[in-house]
């Protein structure tokens, strides 16, 4: 008999191990395309860990948004680059202290967050979605669109502004470039394009030559 | 112990085989049907030599491909080169696990089924991109770039179409979505009527997602030979082929499930056995969509790259965004009746 709790624990450690290994290989692999693929694997196994925690909406959103769209564009860009691998490795020792400091600060921040959560664990109570008897996705949707509607809309507005700003920053109007106007192309008047000319039939000078022509 | 293994391992495996095996056979027959149909549309015979009416042609092709050598190009990335066909095929097969073939006839009746499908279909593009890059060929890389840009663009429109469906159905579960289309009026209760523009956009985006004509710039025989799989031969090529056709059949089934009421009968329930829901209805609907794929291929010239981008970003996405609002209004003001039956 396999204990479901034990199996879940084993799965959690397996997915976490894959996540950590993949995250390490992102910075250790020499080939940049391999590094991007390792990052994809990191996201994927993180999503698996989230699925174990029954946060299925977050997990699938991570795959759809990051793995399905962001990382594809990232891979797209990295594939186009012709990076010399020696150059990439050059600054490894020089930037190592800076990286370690950033890692340390992040570790302290995460530990602080875990500590705060642990202290509030009693006040936070059980999973509200499970208590309400609805799926995680439905509960998240209801919470976002009722309780947190205003912050959600503000975030959406900021994102829209960001998109417009990104387009405005990169948009260059070149002079002399030619464009097609699909509306004009569709809206043409066929009778002005082809003119049918009526002609009287004429007998050819050499019948054999004409036959050759019609045959081809 | 034995019973647990039987229930949790053996039965699901048998169910998976019961889906994948007919799917692979369907792909083989679909390839034969495609060549026949396009042949008839070109006023040719199509394959007619191997077996009665040429029915065994597809199997002869499979055997030929499996017996051929898989060639690894010089300076190709060996690991990614062999991984890419698998990355293309696995999501194409995995997506089938949530398709409801009938009432309670589904492998995994998950609540977030629609999201899962979106995730799986968005993973398929990795196989194409990696195949293009790992082959170490200019044509393959060009095909991969075109395909990536196209799939990303049309995924947005496709995702917004799915949003319209789930706003009306009020559920991400595909079985519930089909139940929401049940009603006394038969085919007039299905979602194609309130969501008509979205239905059309969804299917065209599906054609673009699977890189089929007229959106097949990723392969573009006359420009870049065969695009991303130009260097692949033998069984590796066969895997790409299988993935593409499995995806086409998947899009056909999805369009039937989301917009044409899945296994529901097009006739009112009062018509006796004609009004009963059945797997055969779903099969007939999916077959009609699959036929459209072939019809498109025989009829339309290939889109140019900028035309594809214009259609995706400037036409489809605005239409679907507007229709998300319209669908919201339909639901809020009760303009459509959802799930009156079953």
Coordinates of C-alpha atoms in Angstrom, one line a residue:
Chain A
X1 CA 0.0 0.0 0.0
X2 CA 1.5 3.3 -1.0
X3 CA 0.8 6.1 1.4
X4 CA -0.6 9.1 -0.6
X5 CA 1.0 11.7 1.8
X6 CA 4.4 10.0 1.5
X7 CA 4.1 9.9 -2.3
X8 CA 3.2 13.6 -2.3
X9 CA 6.3 14.3 -0.2
X10 CA 8.5 12.3 -2.5
X11 CA 7.1 14.1 -5.5
X12 CA 7.7 17.5 -3.8
X13 CA 11.3 16.7 -3.2
X14 CA 11.8 15.4 -6.7
X15 CA 10.2 18.5 -8.3
X16 CA 12.2 20.8 -6.0
X17 CA 15.4 19.0 -6.8
X18 CA 14.8 19.3 -10.5
X19 CA 13.9 23.0 -10.0
X20 CA 17.2 23.7 -8.1
X21 CA 19.3 21.7 -10.6
X22 CA 17.7 23.5 -13.5
X23 CA 18.2 26.9 -11.9
X24 CA 21.8 26.1 -11.3
X25 CA 22.4 25.0 -14.8
X26 CA 20.9 28.3 -16.1
X27 CA 24.0 30.0 -14.8
X28 CA 26.5 27.2 -15.2
X29 CA 25.8 26.0 -18.8
X30 CA 28.2 27.4 -21.4
X31 CA 25.7 27.3 -24.3
X32 CA 23.2 30.2 -24.0
X33 CA 20.4 28.3 -25.8
X34 CA 20.9 25.4 -23.3
X35 CA 20.7 27.9 -20.5
X36 CA 17.4 29.3 -21.7
X37 CA 16.1 25.8 -22.0
X38 CA 17.2 25.1 -18.4
X39 CA 15.2 28.2 -17.4
X40 CA 12.2 26.7 -19.2
X41 CA 12.6 23.5 -17.1
X42 CA 12.9 25.6 -14.0
X43 CA 9.6 27.3 -14.7
X44 CA 8.0 24.0 -15.6
X45 CA 9.1 22.2 -12.4
X46 CA 8.1 25.2 -10.3
X47 CA 4.6 24.9 -11.9
X48 CA 4.6 21.2 -10.8
X49 CA 5.5 22.2 -7.2
X50 CA 2.6 24.7 -7.3
X51 CA 0.3 22.0 -8.6
X52 CA 1.2 19.9 -5.6
X53 CA 0.1 22.8 -3.4
X54 CA -3.2 22.8 -5.2
X55 CA -2.6 26.2 -6.8
X56 CA -3.6 25.0 -10.2
X57 CA -4.5 28.4 -11.7
X58 CA -1.1 29.9 -10.8
X59 CA 0.7 26.8 -12.0
X60 CA -1.0 26.7 -15.4
X61 CA -0.7 30.5 -15.8
X62 CA 3.0 30.2 -15.2
X63 CA 3.3 27.7 -18.0
X64 CA 1.0 29.6 -20.4
X65 CA 2.6 33.0 -19.8
X66 CA 6.2 32.3 -19.1
X67 CA 6.9 29.0 -20.8
X68 CA 4.5 29.5 -23.6
X69 CA 5.1 33.1 -24.5
X70 CA 7.9 34.9 -22.7
X71 CA 10.5 32.2 -22.9
X72 CA 9.7 31.5 -26.6
X73 CA 10.5 35.2 -27.4
X74 CA 13.6 34.9 -25.1
X75 CA 14.8 31.8 -27.0
X76 CA 14.0 33.6 -30.2
X77 CA 16.4 36.4 -29.3
X78 CA 19.1 34.2 -27.8
X79 CA 19.1 32.0 -31.0
X80 CA 19.8 35.1 -33.0
X81 CA 22.8 36.1 -30.9
X82 CA 26.3 34.8 -31.9
X83 CA 27.9 35.0 -28.4
X84 CA 31.5 33.9 -28.0
X85 CA 31.4 31.5 -25.1
X86 CA 34.8 32.6 -23.7
X87 CA 33.6 36.2 -23.5
X88 CA 30.6 35.1 -21.4
X89 CA 32.8 33.3 -18.9
X90 CA 35.3 36.2 -18.6
X91 CA 33.7 38.2 -15.8
X92 CA 32.6 35.2 -13.7
X93 CA 35.1 35.7 -10.9
X94 CA 34.9 39.5 -11.0
X95 CA 31.1 39.5 -10.6
X96 CA 31.0 36.6 -8.1
X97 CA 31.1 38.8 -5.0
X98 CA 28.2 41.1 -6.3
X99 CA 26.2 38.0 -7.1
X100 CA 26.8 36.5 -3.7
X101 CA 25.7 39.8 -2.0
X102 CA 22.5 39.8 -4.0
X103 CA 21.8 36.1 -3.2
X104 CA 22.4 36.8 0.5
X105 CA 20.0 39.8 0.5
X106 CA 17.4 37.7 -1.2
X107 CA 17.9 34.8 1.2
X108 CA 17.4 37.1 4.2
X109 CA 14.3 38.6 2.6
X110 CA 12.8 35.2 2.0
X111 CA 13.6 34.0 5.5
X112 CA 11.9 37.1 6.9
X113 CA 8.8 36.4 4.8
X114 CA 8.7 32.8 5.9
X115 CA 9.1 33.9 9.5
X116 CA 6.2 36.4 9.2
X117 CA 4.0 33.8 7.6
X118 CA 4.9 31.2 10.2
X119 CA 3.9 33.7 13.0
X120 CA 0.6 34.5 11.3
X121 CA -0.1 30.9 10.4
X122 CA -2.7 30.7 13.1
X123 CA -4.5 33.9 12.2
X124 CA -4.5 33.1 8.5
X125 CA -6.6 30.0 8.9
X126 CA -7.3 27.2 6.5
X127 CA -7.4 27.4 2.7
X128 CA -10.4 29.7 1.9
X129 CA -11.1 28.1 -1.4
X130 CA -11.3 24.6 0.2
X131 CA -13.4 26.0 3.0
X132 CA -15.9 27.6 0.4
X133 CA -16.0 24.3 -1.5
X134 CA -15.1 25.8 -4.9
X135 CA -12.0 25.3 -7.1
X136 CA -8.9 27.4 -6.5
X137 CA -9.4 29.1 -9.9
X138 CA -13.0 30.1 -9.2
X139 CA -12.1 31.4 -5.7
X140 CA -9.2 33.4 -7.2
X141 CA -11.5 34.9 -9.8
X142 CA -14.2 35.9 -7.4
X143 CA -11.6 37.5 -5.0
X144 CA -9.9 39.4 -7.8
X145 CA -13.1 40.8 -9.3
X146 CA -15.0 41.6 -6.1
X147 CA -12.8 42.2 -3.1
X148 CA -9.7 43.5 -5.0
X149 CA -11.3 44.9 -8.1
X150 CA -9.8 48.4 -7.8
X151 CA -6.1 47.3 -7.3
X152 CA -6.6 44.7 -10.1
X153 CA -7.9 47.4 -12.5
X154 CA -5.1 49.8 -11.6
X155 CA -2.6 47.0 -12.3
X156 CA -4.2 46.4 -15.7
X157 CA -4.1 50.1 -16.5
X158 CA -0.4 50.4 -15.5
X159 CA 0.4 47.4 -17.8
X160 CA -1.5 48.9 -20.7
X161 CA 0.4 52.2 -20.2
X162 CA 3.6 50.1 -20.2
X163 CA 2.7 48.4 -23.5
X164 CA 1.9 51.7 -25.2
X165 CA 5.1 53.2 -23.8
X166 CA 7.1 50.2 -25.1
X167 CA 5.6 50.6 -28.6
X168 CA 6.1 54.4 -28.6
X169 CA 9.7 54.1 -27.6
X170 CA 10.6 51.6 -30.3
X171 CA 8.4 52.9 -33.1
X172 CA 10.5 54.6 -35.9
X173 CA 8.8 56.1 -38.9
X174 CA 11.2 55.8 -41.8
X175 CA 10.7 58.2 -44.6
X176 CA 10.1 56.7 -48.1
X177 CA 9.0 53.3 -46.9
X178 CA 6.1 51.9 -48.9
X179 CA 2.9 50.4 -47.4
X180 CA 0.1 48.4 -48.7
X181 CA -3.4 49.5 -47.9
X182 CA -5.5 46.4 -47.5
X183 CA -8.7 48.4 -47.5
X184 CA -7.8 50.0 -50.9
X185 CA -6.8 46.6 -52.3
X186 CA -10.1 45.0 -51.4
X187 CA -12.2 48.0 -52.4
X188 CA -11.1 48.2 -56.0
X189 CA -13.6 48.3 -58.8
X190 CA -13.0 45.1 -60.9
X191 CA -14.5 46.7 -64.0
X192 CA -11.6 49.2 -64.1
X193 CA -9.0 46.5 -63.8
X194 CA -9.8 44.3 -66.8
X195 CA -11.0 45.6 -70.1
X196 CA -12.6 43.1 -72.4
X197 CA -12.0 44.0 -76.0
X198 CA -14.2 42.6 -78.7
X199 CA -12.4 41.7 -81.9
X200 CA -13.4 40.2 -85.1
X201 CA -12.0 36.8 -85.8
X202 CA -9.1 36.8 -88.3
X203 CA -7.7 33.9 -90.2
X204 CA -4.0 33.3 -89.5
X205 CA -1.4 33.5 -92.3
X206 CA 0.1 30.1 -91.5
X207 CA -2.3 27.5 -90.1
X208 CA 0.4 25.1 -88.8
X209 CA 2.2 27.7 -86.8
X210 CA -1.1 28.7 -85.0
X211 CA -1.7 25.0 -84.2
X212 CA 1.7 24.8 -82.6
X213 CA 0.9 27.8 -80.4
X214 CA -2.5 26.6 -79.2
X215 CA -1.1 23.2 -78.3
X216 CA 1.5 24.6 -75.8
Chain B
X1 CA -1.9 -3.6 -3.2
X2 CA -2.7 -5.4 -6.4
X3 CA -6.1 -3.7 -6.7
X4 CA -4.5 -0.3 -6.1
X5 CA -2.0 -0.9 -8.8
X6 CA -4.8 -2.1 -11.1
X7 CA -6.9 1.0 -10.4
X8 CA -4.2 3.7 -10.5
X9 CA -1.7 2.4 -13.0
X10 CA -3.1 -0.3 -15.3
X11 CA -6.6 1.2 -16.1
X12 CA -5.3 4.7 -16.8
X13 CA -2.6 3.2 -19.1
X14 CA -5.2 1.2 -20.9
X15 CA -7.4 4.3 -21.3
X16 CA -4.4 6.2 -22.7
X17 CA -3.7 3.5 -25.2
X18 CA -7.4 3.5 -26.1
X19 CA -7.1 7.2 -27.1
X20 CA -3.6 7.3 -28.6
X21 CA -3.9 4.2 -30.8
X22 CA -7.1 5.3 -32.6
X23 CA -5.5 8.8 -32.9
X24 CA -2.4 7.4 -34.7
X25 CA -4.7 5.3 -37.0
X26 CA -6.8 8.4 -37.6
X27 CA -3.7 10.4 -38.5
X28 CA -2.7 7.7 -41.1
X29 CA -6.2 7.7 -42.6
X30 CA -6.3 11.5 -42.5
X31 CA -3.1 11.7 -44.5
X32 CA -4.7 9.3 -47.1
X33 CA -7.9 11.3 -47.1
X34 CA -6.0 14.5 -47.5
X35 CA -4.1 13.2 -50.6
X36 CA -7.4 11.8 -52.0
X37 CA -9.4 15.0 -51.5
X38 CA -6.7 17.3 -52.8
X39 CA -6.3 14.9 -55.7
X40 CA -10.0 15.2 -56.5
X41 CA -10.0 18.9 -56.2
X42 CA -7.0 19.0 -58.6
X43 CA -8.9 16.6 -60.9
X44 CA -6.4 13.8 -60.2
X45 CA -6.8 10.3 -58.8
X46 CA -4.7 10.6 -55.7
X47 CA -3.0 7.5 -54.3
X48 CA -4.7 4.4 -55.7
X49 CA -1.9 1.7 -56.1
X50 CA -1.2 0.4 -52.6
X51 CA -4.0 -1.8 -51.4
X52 CA -7.7 -1.5 -52.4
X53 CA -8.4 2.2 -53.5
X54 CA -4.9 3.0 -52.2
X55 CA -6.0 2.6 -48.6
X56 CA -2.7 1.2 -47.5
X57 CA -0.7 4.1 -49.0
X58 CA -0.3 5.8 -45.6
X59 CA 1.0 2.6 -43.9
X60 CA 3.4 2.0 -46.8
X61 CA 4.7 5.6 -46.2
X62 CA 5.1 4.9 -42.5
X63 CA 7.1 1.8 -43.1
X64 CA 9.3 3.6 -45.6
X65 CA 10.0 6.4 -43.1
X66 CA 10.7 4.1 -40.3
X67 CA 13.2 2.1 -42.4
X68 CA 15.1 5.1 -43.5
X69 CA 18.2 6.4 -41.9
X70 CA 18.0 9.4 -39.5
X71 CA 20.7 11.7 -40.7
X72 CA 22.5 14.1 -38.3
X73 CA 23.8 17.2 -40.1
X74 CA 27.3 18.3 -39.5
X75 CA 27.7 20.6 -36.6
X76 CA 24.2 20.0 -35.5
X77 CA 23.4 20.0 -31.8
X78 CA 23.0 16.3 -31.3
X79 CA 21.0 16.4 -28.1
X80 CA 18.5 19.1 -29.1
X81 CA 18.3 17.7 -32.6
X82 CA 16.9 14.4 -31.3
X83 CA 14.9 16.1 -28.5
X84 CA 13.0 18.5 -30.8
X85 CA 10.6 15.9 -32.5
X86 CA 9.7 14.6 -29.0
X87 CA 9.0 18.1 -27.7
X88 CA 6.7 18.6 -30.7
X89 CA 4.8 15.3 -30.3
X90 CA 4.4 15.1 -26.5
X91 CA 2.2 18.2 -26.0
X92 CA 0.2 17.3 -29.1
X93 CA -0.7 13.9 -27.5
X94 CA -0.9 15.2 -23.9
X95 CA -3.6 17.7 -24.8
X96 CA -6.0 14.8 -25.7
X97 CA -6.3 13.8 -22.1
X98 CA -9.0 16.4 -21.3
X99 CA -11.1 16.1 -24.5
X100 CA -14.6 14.8 -23.5
X101 CA -15.7 12.2 -26.1
X102 CA -19.0 11.8 -24.5
X103 CA -20.9 12.4 -21.3
X104 CA -18.4 11.0 -18.6
X105 CA -16.3 9.7 -21.5
X106 CA -13.1 11.6 -20.7
X107 CA -9.7 10.5 -19.5
X108 CA -9.1 13.4 -17.1
X109 CA -12.1 15.4 -16.0
X110 CA -10.1 18.3 -14.6
X111 CA -11.6 21.6 -13.6
X112 CA -9.0 23.7 -15.3
X113 CA -9.3 21.8 -18.6
X114 CA -9.4 24.8 -20.8
X115 CA -6.3 26.3 -19.2
X116 CA -4.5 23.0 -19.5
X117 CA -5.3 22.9 -23.2
X118 CA -3.9 26.4 -23.6
X119 CA -0.8 25.5 -21.8
X120 CA -0.2 22.3 -23.8
X121 CA -0.8 23.9 -27.2
X122 CA 1.6 26.7 -26.3
X123 CA 4.3 24.2 -25.5
X124 CA 4.3 22.6 -29.0
X125 CA 6.2 25.6 -30.5
X126 CA 9.4 24.6 -28.6
X127 CA 9.8 21.5 -30.8
X128 CA 9.6 23.6 -33.9
X129 CA 12.0 26.3 -32.7
X130 CA 14.6 23.8 -31.4
X131 CA 14.4 21.8 -34.5
X132 CA 15.2 24.9 -36.5
X133 CA 18.0 25.9 -34.3
X134 CA 19.6 22.5 -33.7
X135 CA 19.7 21.6 -37.4
X136 CA 22.4 24.2 -38.1
X137 CA 20.7 25.1 -41.3
X138 CA 19.7 28.6 -42.6
X139 CA 16.4 27.4 -44.1
X140 CA 15.5 25.6 -40.9
X141 CA 16.3 28.6 -38.7
X142 CA 14.2 30.9 -41.0
X143 CA 11.3 28.5 -40.8
X144 CA 11.6 28.3 -37.0
X145 CA 11.6 32.1 -36.6
X146 CA 8.6 32.5 -38.8
X147 CA 6.7 29.7 -37.0
X148 CA 7.5 31.2 -33.5
X149 CA 6.3 34.7 -34.4
X150 CA 3.2 33.3 -36.0
X151 CA 2.3 30.9 -33.2
X152 CA 2.8 33.6 -30.5
X153 CA 0.6 36.1 -32.4
X154 CA -2.3 33.7 -33.0
X155 CA -2.2 32.2 -29.6
X156 CA -3.3 35.6 -28.2
X157 CA -6.4 35.6 -30.5
X158 CA -7.0 32.0 -29.6
X159 CA -6.8 32.6 -25.9
X160 CA -9.3 35.5 -26.2
X161 CA -11.7 33.2 -28.1
X162 CA -11.4 30.7 -25.2
X163 CA -12.2 33.6 -22.8
X164 CA -15.5 34.3 -24.6
X165 CA -16.4 30.6 -24.4
X166 CA -15.7 30.4 -20.7
X167 CA -17.5 33.7 -19.9
X168 CA -20.7 32.2 -21.4
X169 CA -20.2 28.7 -20.0
X170 CA -19.0 29.9 -16.6
X171 CA -16.6 27.0 -16.3
X172 CA -13.1 25.9 -17.3
X173 CA -14.2 22.2 -17.4
X174 CA -14.7 21.0 -21.0
X175 CA -17.5 18.6 -20.0
X176 CA -19.3 21.5 -18.2
X177 CA -18.8 23.7 -21.3
X178 CA -20.6 21.0 -23.4
X179 CA -23.4 20.7 -20.8
X180 CA -23.8 24.5 -21.0
X181 CA -24.6 24.2 -24.7
X182 CA -27.4 21.7 -24.1
X183 CA -31.0 22.9 -24.5
X184 CA -34.3 22.2 -26.2
X185 CA -33.5 23.9 -29.5
X186 CA -30.7 21.6 -30.7
X187 CA -28.1 23.3 -32.7
X188 CA -29.4 26.8 -32.0
X189 CA -28.4 26.4 -28.3
X190 CA -24.7 25.8 -29.2
X191 CA -22.2 28.6 -28.7
X192 CA -21.5 29.1 -32.4
X193 CA -24.6 31.4 -32.7
X194 CA -23.9 33.9 -29.9
X195 CA -20.2 33.7 -30.5
X196 CA -20.2 33.5 -34.3
X197 CA -17.3 35.9 -35.0
X198 CA -15.2 34.3 -32.3
X199 CA -16.0 30.8 -33.7
X200 CA -14.7 31.9 -37.1
X201 CA -11.6 33.6 -35.6
X202 CA -10.9 30.5 -33.4
X203 CA -10.9 28.1 -36.3
X204 CA -8.7 30.3 -38.5
X205 CA -6.3 30.8 -35.6
X206 CA -6.3 27.0 -35.2
X207 CA -5.2 26.6 -38.8
X208 CA -2.5 29.2 -38.2
X209 CA -1.4 27.5 -35.0
X210 CA -0.9 24.2 -36.7
X211 CA 1.2 25.9 -39.5
X212 CA -1.2 24.7 -42.2
X213 CA -1.9 26.2 -45.6
X214 CA -2.6 29.1 -46.1
X215 CA -0.5 29.9 -43.0
X216 CA 2.3 27.5 -43.8
X217 CA 5.1 30.1 -44.2
X218 CA 7.0 28.0 -41.6
X219 CA 7.3 25.3 -44.2
X220 CA 6.9 27.3 -47.3
X221 CA 8.1 24.8 -49.9
X222 CA 8.8 27.3 -52.6
X223 CA 10.8 29.7 -50.4
X224 CA 12.6 27.7 -47.7
X225 CA 12.3 24.1 -48.9
X226 CA 10.6 22.6 -45.9
X227 CA 11.3 25.1 -43.1
X228 CA 12.1 23.9 -39.7
X229 CA 12.2 20.1 -40.5
X230 CA 14.2 20.4 -43.7
X231 CA 17.2 18.4 -42.2
X232 CA 15.0 15.7 -40.6
X233 CA 14.6 12.3 -42.2
X234 CA 13.2 8.9 -41.4
X235 CA 11.5 8.3 -38.1
X236 CA 12.4 11.8 -36.7
X237 CA 10.5 13.4 -39.6
X238 CA 7.7 11.0 -39.1
X239 CA 7.3 12.3 -35.5
X240 CA 7.0 15.9 -36.7
X241 CA 4.4 14.7 -39.2
X242 CA 2.5 12.8 -36.6
X243 CA 2.5 15.9 -34.3
X244 CA 1.2 18.2 -37.0
X245 CA -1.6 15.9 -37.9
X246 CA -2.5 15.1 -34.3
X247 CA -2.7 18.9 -33.7
X248 CA -5.0 19.4 -36.7
X249 CA -7.4 16.7 -35.4
X250 CA -7.1 18.2 -32.0
X251 CA -8.1 21.7 -33.3
X252 CA -11.0 20.0 -35.1
X253 CA -12.2 18.3 -31.9
X254 CA -11.8 21.4 -29.9
X255 CA -13.8 23.6 -32.3
X256 CA -16.6 21.0 -32.1
X257 CA -16.5 20.8 -28.3
X258 CA -16.3 24.5 -27.7
X259 CA -18.6 25.9 -30.3
X260 CA -20.7 23.0 -31.7
X261 CA -21.8 21.3 -28.6
X262 CA -19.4 18.4 -28.5
X263 CA -21.3 15.1 -28.4
X264 CA -24.7 16.8 -28.4
X265 CA -27.2 16.1 -31.2
X266 CA -28.0 19.0 -33.6
X267 CA -31.7 18.0 -33.4
X268 CA -34.0 18.8 -30.5
X269 CA -34.2 16.1 -27.8
X270 CA -37.9 15.5 -28.7
X271 CA -36.9 13.9 -32.0
X272 CA -36.3 10.4 -30.5
X273 CA -33.0 8.7 -31.2
X274 CA -32.0 11.5 -33.6
X275 CA -32.0 13.9 -30.7
X276 CA -29.8 11.8 -28.4
X277 CA -26.2 12.8 -27.8
X278 CA -23.6 10.4 -29.0
X279 CA -19.8 10.1 -29.7
X280 CA -20.7 9.8 -33.4
X281 CA -22.0 13.4 -33.5
X282 CA -18.7 14.6 -32.1
X283 CA -16.9 12.5 -34.7
X284 CA -19.0 13.9 -37.5
X285 CA -18.4 17.5 -36.4
X286 CA -14.7 17.0 -36.0
X287 CA -14.5 15.3 -39.5
X288 CA -16.2 18.4 -41.0
X289 CA -13.6 20.7 -39.5
X290 CA -10.8 18.3 -40.5
X291 CA -12.1 18.4 -44.1
X292 CA -12.0 22.2 -43.9
X293 CA -8.3 22.0 -43.3
X294 CA -7.8 20.1 -46.6
X295 CA -10.3 22.3 -48.4
X296 CA -8.3 25.4 -47.4
X297 CA -5.0 23.8 -48.5
X298 CA -6.4 23.0 -51.9
X299 CA -8.0 26.5 -52.4
X300 CA -5.9 29.3 -51.0
X301 CA -2.5 30.6 -52.0
X302 CA 0.0 31.1 -49.1
X303 CA -0.2 34.3 -47.1
X304 CA 2.7 36.6 -47.1
X305 CA 4.5 37.0 -43.7
X306 CA 3.3 40.6 -43.2
X307 CA -0.2 39.7 -44.2
X308 CA -0.3 37.0 -41.5
X309 CA 0.9 39.5 -38.9
X310 CA -1.7 42.1 -40.0
X311 CA -4.5 39.5 -39.9
X312 CA -3.5 38.3 -36.4
X313 CA -2.8 41.6 -34.7
X314 CA -5.0 44.1 -36.4
X315 CA -8.1 42.1 -37.3
X316 CA -8.5 39.0 -35.0
X317 CA -7.4 40.5 -31.7
X318 CA -9.6 43.6 -31.9
X319 CA -12.6 41.4 -32.9
X320 CA -12.1 39.0 -30.0
X321 CA -11.5 41.8 -27.5
X322 CA -14.8 43.4 -28.5
X323 CA -16.6 40.1 -28.4
X324 CA -15.3 39.4 -24.9
X325 CA -17.3 42.5 -23.9
X326 CA -20.3 41.4 -25.9
X327 CA -20.2 37.9 -24.3
X328 CA -20.0 39.5 -20.9
X329 CA -23.1 41.6 -21.7
X330 CA -24.9 38.5 -23.0
X331 CA -24.2 36.7 -19.8
X332 CA -24.9 39.7 -17.5
X333 CA -28.2 40.7 -19.1
X334 CA -29.2 37.1 -19.8
X335 CA -29.5 37.4 -23.6
X336 CA -28.5 33.8 -24.1
X337 CA -29.9 30.8 -22.2
X338 CA -27.0 28.7 -20.9
X339 CA -27.3 25.1 -19.8
X340 CA -31.1 24.7 -19.8
X341 CA -31.0 21.0 -20.6
X342 CA -29.3 17.9 -19.1

